[in-house]
């Protein structure tokens, strides 16, 4: 039996490599049953070779990341991810071994997060691997947290630390030199973002947060999105952005807002809920850091030690001026 995708029939690849990780794939349409009294949440995300990952990266880690970054969107609404569909575009010269290892990572992430693979598609790609996942989740009716609920005076917080995924990307691209133990830790952080779902779901049910999203493109890009949706501005103290010991060693505070793919939570809360939110974060073993406050004035003011500064820009997919936060930069 050949080891390359080009020598396998599509049905054979699905039956032998993908189906063992999924629910019943005998039909083209999945029939799902959300819980009574719950709203359905849907989100989609894509990972493309040489943009989000390199082929030399462990395929199982790529599978983990593909599931986890999609589940993060559902968690950021306060919901529970339940099902995913997975579409793979595979170049003919790709070893089937890569697909097997990728599906091992998908299976591990689904098992940990309580997700079931219920369908998808496979197709030929001319050169690069492309992965597309749609995640469906649910949430008790009327409790979803959006980006649009922040008000002037509300506190701004993040889970953290931030920047370690950016450092892991630097390790993968051989742009950051680190000791061996640090090397592996940062790579794993880049491919396996933490699950903040338990904290987010509890915060949503208790109505402790007014707006929430995940940090996929970096605070410098994502915070303005939240502010625009809510019709507020923000003032941020850069010294309050959380860094790990690795981040303190390798990242300047001005770089931190431009670091993407942490998939931590960015949230706002009324000051009256601060103590309850801190207590909940402690209960859920989730690091929580207050970094600023929403303002009436539009725009984001970044401050460092009392001075207004201009930090690194965040990631924009179609901008040549974006920093080297993705593999195609």
Coordinates of C-alpha atoms in Angstrom, one line a residue:
X1 CA 0.0 0.0 0.0
X2 CA 1.5 3.4 -1.1
X3 CA 2.2 6.0 1.5
X4 CA 1.1 9.0 -0.5
X5 CA -2.3 10.6 -0.8
X6 CA -2.2 10.5 -4.6
X7 CA -2.3 6.7 -4.5
X8 CA -5.4 6.5 -2.2
X9 CA -9.0 6.8 -3.3
X10 CA -11.0 9.5 -1.4
X11 CA -13.3 6.9 0.2
X12 CA -10.4 4.8 1.3
X13 CA -8.8 7.8 3.0
X14 CA -12.0 8.7 4.7
X15 CA -12.8 5.2 5.8
X16 CA -9.4 4.2 7.1
X17 CA -7.9 7.5 8.4
X18 CA -10.7 10.0 9.1
X19 CA -13.8 8.0 10.0
X20 CA -12.2 6.2 13.0
X21 CA -12.0 9.6 14.7
X22 CA -15.6 10.7 13.8
X23 CA -19.2 9.7 14.5
X24 CA -21.3 8.0 11.8
X25 CA -20.1 9.4 8.4
X26 CA -22.4 7.1 6.3
X27 CA -24.6 10.1 5.3
X28 CA -23.7 13.4 3.7
X29 CA -25.7 15.3 6.3
X30 CA -25.3 15.2 10.1
X31 CA -28.4 15.3 12.2
X32 CA -27.7 17.2 15.5
X33 CA -29.9 17.7 18.5
X34 CA -29.1 20.8 20.6
X35 CA -30.4 20.7 24.1
X36 CA -33.9 22.1 24.8
X37 CA -33.7 25.8 25.9
X38 CA -30.3 26.3 24.3
X39 CA -29.2 28.6 21.5
X40 CA -26.9 27.2 18.7
X41 CA -23.5 28.8 18.1
X42 CA -21.6 28.4 14.8
X43 CA -18.1 29.5 13.9
X44 CA -15.6 28.6 11.1
X45 CA -11.9 28.9 10.9
X46 CA -9.2 27.8 8.5
X47 CA -5.5 26.9 8.8
X48 CA -3.3 27.0 5.6
X49 CA 0.1 25.5 5.2
X50 CA 2.9 28.2 5.2
X51 CA 0.5 30.7 6.7
X52 CA -0.5 29.1 9.9
X53 CA 1.8 26.1 10.1
X54 CA 4.8 24.5 8.4
X55 CA 4.6 20.9 7.1
X56 CA 7.7 20.0 9.2
X57 CA 5.7 20.8 12.4
X58 CA 4.3 17.7 14.2
X59 CA 1.1 16.9 12.4
X60 CA -0.6 15.9 15.6
X61 CA 0.1 19.4 17.0
X62 CA -1.5 20.9 13.9
X63 CA -4.6 18.7 14.5
X64 CA -4.7 19.9 18.0
X65 CA -4.5 23.5 17.0
X66 CA -7.1 23.2 14.3
X67 CA -9.7 22.1 16.8
X68 CA -8.7 24.3 19.7
X69 CA -8.7 27.6 17.8
X70 CA -12.2 26.9 16.6
X71 CA -13.5 25.8 20.0
X72 CA -12.0 29.1 21.4
X73 CA -14.6 31.1 19.4
X74 CA -17.4 29.2 21.1
X75 CA -15.9 29.6 24.5
X76 CA -15.5 33.3 24.0
X77 CA -19.3 33.6 23.7
X78 CA -19.7 31.6 26.9
X79 CA -20.8 28.5 25.1
X80 CA -19.9 24.8 24.9
X81 CA -18.4 23.4 21.7
X82 CA -20.3 20.2 20.7
X83 CA -19.6 19.2 17.1
X84 CA -17.2 20.0 14.3
X85 CA -17.0 19.4 10.5
X86 CA -13.6 19.0 9.0
X87 CA -12.6 19.8 5.4
X88 CA -9.2 18.9 4.2
X89 CA -7.5 19.9 0.9
X90 CA -4.5 17.7 0.5
X91 CA -1.7 17.8 -2.1
X92 CA -1.0 14.5 -3.9
X93 CA 2.5 14.2 -2.6
X94 CA 1.5 14.4 1.0
X95 CA 2.4 11.2 2.9
X96 CA -0.7 9.5 4.3
X97 CA 1.3 9.2 7.6
X98 CA 0.9 13.0 8.0
X99 CA -2.9 12.7 7.7
X100 CA -2.9 9.9 10.3
X101 CA -0.9 11.9 12.7
X102 CA -3.0 15.0 12.1
X103 CA -6.2 13.0 12.9
X104 CA -4.5 11.7 16.1
X105 CA -4.3 15.3 17.2
X106 CA -7.8 16.1 16.2
X107 CA -9.0 13.1 18.2
X108 CA -7.1 14.1 21.3
X109 CA -8.4 17.7 21.2
X110 CA -12.0 16.5 20.6
X111 CA -11.7 14.1 23.5
X112 CA -10.5 16.7 25.9
X113 CA -13.0 19.4 24.9
X114 CA -16.0 17.1 24.6
X115 CA -16.4 17.6 20.8
X116 CA -17.6 15.1 18.2
X117 CA -16.5 15.1 14.5
X118 CA -19.7 14.7 12.5
X119 CA -18.8 15.4 8.9
X120 CA -16.7 17.3 6.4
X121 CA -15.0 16.9 3.0
X122 CA -11.7 15.9 1.4
X123 CA -10.4 17.3 -1.8
X124 CA -7.2 17.7 -3.8
X125 CA -5.0 20.7 -3.3
X126 CA -2.5 21.8 -5.9
X127 CA 0.4 22.4 -3.5
X128 CA -0.4 23.4 0.1
X129 CA -2.5 21.7 2.9
X130 CA -5.6 23.6 3.7
X131 CA -7.7 22.8 6.8
X132 CA -11.2 24.2 7.4
X133 CA -13.3 23.5 10.5
X134 CA -16.8 24.6 11.3
X135 CA -17.6 24.2 15.0
X136 CA -21.1 24.1 16.4
X137 CA -21.9 24.7 20.1
X138 CA -24.7 25.6 22.4
X139 CA -25.4 27.9 25.2
X140 CA -28.4 28.4 27.5
X141 CA -30.9 30.6 25.7
X142 CA -30.2 34.3 26.1
X143 CA -26.9 34.1 27.9
X144 CA -24.4 34.5 25.0
X145 CA -21.7 37.1 25.5
X146 CA -20.9 39.2 22.4
X147 CA -18.4 42.0 21.7
X148 CA -21.0 44.7 21.9
X149 CA -21.8 45.0 25.6
X150 CA -18.9 47.1 27.0
X151 CA -19.7 50.6 28.4
X152 CA -17.5 53.5 29.4
X153 CA -16.0 52.8 32.9
X154 CA -16.0 49.0 32.4
X155 CA -12.8 47.3 33.3
X156 CA -10.8 45.5 30.6
X157 CA -9.1 42.2 31.4
X158 CA -7.3 39.3 29.7
X159 CA -6.6 35.7 30.6
X160 CA -2.9 35.0 30.1
X161 CA 0.0 35.1 29.8
X162 CA 0.3 36.7 26.3
X163 CA 3.0 36.4 23.7
X164 CA 4.2 32.8 24.3
X165 CA 2.5 31.6 21.1
X166 CA 4.4 34.3 19.2
X167 CA 7.6 33.1 20.7
X168 CA 6.7 29.5 19.8
X169 CA 6.2 30.6 16.2
X170 CA 9.7 32.2 16.3
X171 CA 11.1 28.9 17.5
X172 CA 9.4 27.0 14.7
X173 CA 10.7 29.5 12.1
X174 CA 14.2 29.2 13.8
X175 CA 14.1 32.9 14.5
X176 CA 14.2 32.6 18.3
X177 CA 17.1 30.7 20.0
X178 CA 16.1 29.1 23.3
X179 CA 17.2 26.3 25.5
X180 CA 15.8 22.8 24.7
X181 CA 13.2 22.7 27.5
X182 CA 12.0 26.3 26.6
X183 CA 12.0 25.3 22.9
X184 CA 9.5 22.5 23.4
X185 CA 7.3 24.5 25.9
X186 CA 6.9 27.4 23.5
X187 CA 6.2 25.2 20.5
X188 CA 3.5 23.4 22.4
X189 CA 2.0 26.7 23.5
X190 CA 1.8 27.8 19.9
X191 CA 0.0 24.7 18.8
X192 CA -2.1 23.9 21.8
X193 CA -3.7 27.0 23.3
X194 CA -5.3 26.5 26.7
X195 CA -9.0 25.8 27.1
X196 CA -10.6 28.8 28.8
X197 CA -14.1 27.4 28.3
X198 CA -15.0 26.5 31.9
X199 CA -14.2 30.0 33.1
X200 CA -16.0 31.7 30.2
X201 CA -19.1 29.6 30.5
X202 CA -19.4 30.3 34.3
X203 CA -18.8 34.0 33.8
X204 CA -21.5 34.1 31.1
X205 CA -24.0 32.3 33.3
X206 CA -23.3 34.5 36.2
X207 CA -23.5 37.6 34.0
X208 CA -20.2 38.9 35.3
X209 CA -18.8 40.1 31.9
X210 CA -20.2 42.6 29.5
X211 CA -18.3 41.8 26.4
X212 CA -15.8 39.0 25.5
X213 CA -13.8 37.6 22.5
X214 CA -10.7 35.5 22.0
X215 CA -7.3 37.0 21.2
X216 CA -6.5 35.5 17.8
X217 CA -4.8 38.4 16.0
X218 CA -3.3 40.2 19.1
X219 CA -4.6 42.9 21.4
X220 CA -3.6 45.7 19.0
X221 CA -6.0 44.3 16.4
X222 CA -8.6 42.6 18.5
X223 CA -9.2 45.2 21.2
X224 CA -10.2 47.9 18.6
X225 CA -12.7 45.4 17.2
X226 CA -14.3 45.0 20.6
X227 CA -14.3 48.7 21.1
X228 CA -16.0 49.4 17.8
X229 CA -18.6 46.8 18.4
X230 CA -19.4 48.3 21.8
X231 CA -19.1 52.0 20.7
X232 CA -16.4 52.7 23.3
X233 CA -12.7 53.5 23.5
X234 CA -10.1 52.1 25.8
X235 CA -7.0 53.1 27.8
X236 CA -4.5 50.3 28.4
X237 CA -1.5 50.1 30.7
X238 CA 1.1 48.0 28.9
X239 CA 2.9 47.1 32.1
X240 CA -0.2 45.2 33.2
X241 CA -0.3 42.9 30.1
X242 CA 0.6 39.5 31.5
X243 CA 3.9 37.8 30.4
X244 CA 5.3 34.4 31.4
X245 CA 8.9 34.1 32.5
X246 CA 9.8 33.4 28.9
X247 CA 7.8 36.5 27.8
X248 CA 9.6 38.6 30.3
X249 CA 12.9 37.4 29.0
X250 CA 12.3 37.6 25.3
X251 CA 9.5 40.2 24.7
X252 CA 9.5 43.9 25.2
X253 CA 6.1 45.3 26.5
X254 CA 5.8 47.4 23.3
X255 CA 5.8 44.1 21.3
X256 CA 3.1 42.4 23.3
X257 CA 0.0 44.0 21.7
X258 CA 1.2 42.8 18.3
X259 CA 1.6 39.2 19.3
X260 CA -1.2 37.0 17.9
X261 CA -2.5 33.5 18.2
X262 CA -2.6 33.3 22.0
X263 CA -6.4 32.5 22.0
X264 CA -6.7 33.8 25.5
X265 CA -9.9 35.8 26.4
X266 CA -10.3 39.5 26.2
X267 CA -13.2 40.7 28.3
X268 CA -14.8 43.7 30.0
X269 CA -16.8 43.8 33.2
X270 CA -18.5 46.4 35.3
X271 CA -16.3 47.4 38.3
X272 CA -18.9 46.1 40.7
X273 CA -18.3 42.6 39.4
X274 CA -14.5 42.7 39.7
X275 CA -14.2 40.8 43.0
X276 CA -16.6 38.1 41.9
X277 CA -14.8 37.7 38.6
X278 CA -11.5 37.3 40.3
X279 CA -13.0 34.7 42.7
X280 CA -14.4 32.8 39.7
X281 CA -11.1 32.9 37.9
X282 CA -9.4 31.4 41.0
X283 CA -12.0 28.7 41.2
X284 CA -11.5 27.8 37.6
X285 CA -7.7 27.9 37.8
X286 CA -7.7 30.7 35.2
X287 CA -5.1 33.5 35.3
X288 CA -6.9 36.9 35.0
X289 CA -5.3 40.3 34.7
X290 CA -6.9 43.7 34.6
X291 CA -5.2 45.8 32.0
X292 CA -7.2 49.0 31.6
X293 CA -10.6 50.6 31.3
X294 CA -13.2 51.5 28.7
X295 CA -13.5 55.2 27.9
X296 CA -16.1 57.5 26.3
X297 CA -13.5 58.7 23.8
X298 CA -13.1 56.5 20.7
X299 CA -9.8 54.8 19.9
X300 CA -7.3 52.9 22.1
X301 CA -4.7 54.8 24.1
X302 CA -1.7 52.6 25.0
X303 CA 0.3 53.8 28.0
X304 CA 3.6 52.6 29.4
X305 CA 4.7 54.0 32.8
X306 CA 2.3 56.9 32.4
X307 CA 3.4 57.8 28.9
X308 CA 1.3 57.4 25.7
X309 CA 3.1 55.1 23.3
X310 CA 2.6 53.3 20.0
X311 CA 3.0 49.6 20.3
X312 CA 3.6 47.0 17.6
X313 CA 0.6 46.5 15.3
X314 CA -1.4 43.2 15.4
X315 CA -1.8 40.7 12.6
X316 CA -3.8 41.5 9.5
X317 CA -4.1 38.7 6.9
X318 CA -3.9 40.9 3.9
X319 CA -1.5 43.7 5.0
X320 CA 2.2 43.6 4.0
X321 CA 2.9 45.8 7.0
X322 CA 1.8 43.1 9.5
X323 CA 4.6 41.8 11.8
X324 CA 6.1 38.4 11.5
X325 CA 3.4 36.6 13.4
X326 CA 2.6 34.1 10.8
X327 CA 4.7 31.7 8.7
X328 CA 4.2 33.5 5.4
X329 CA 5.7 36.9 6.6

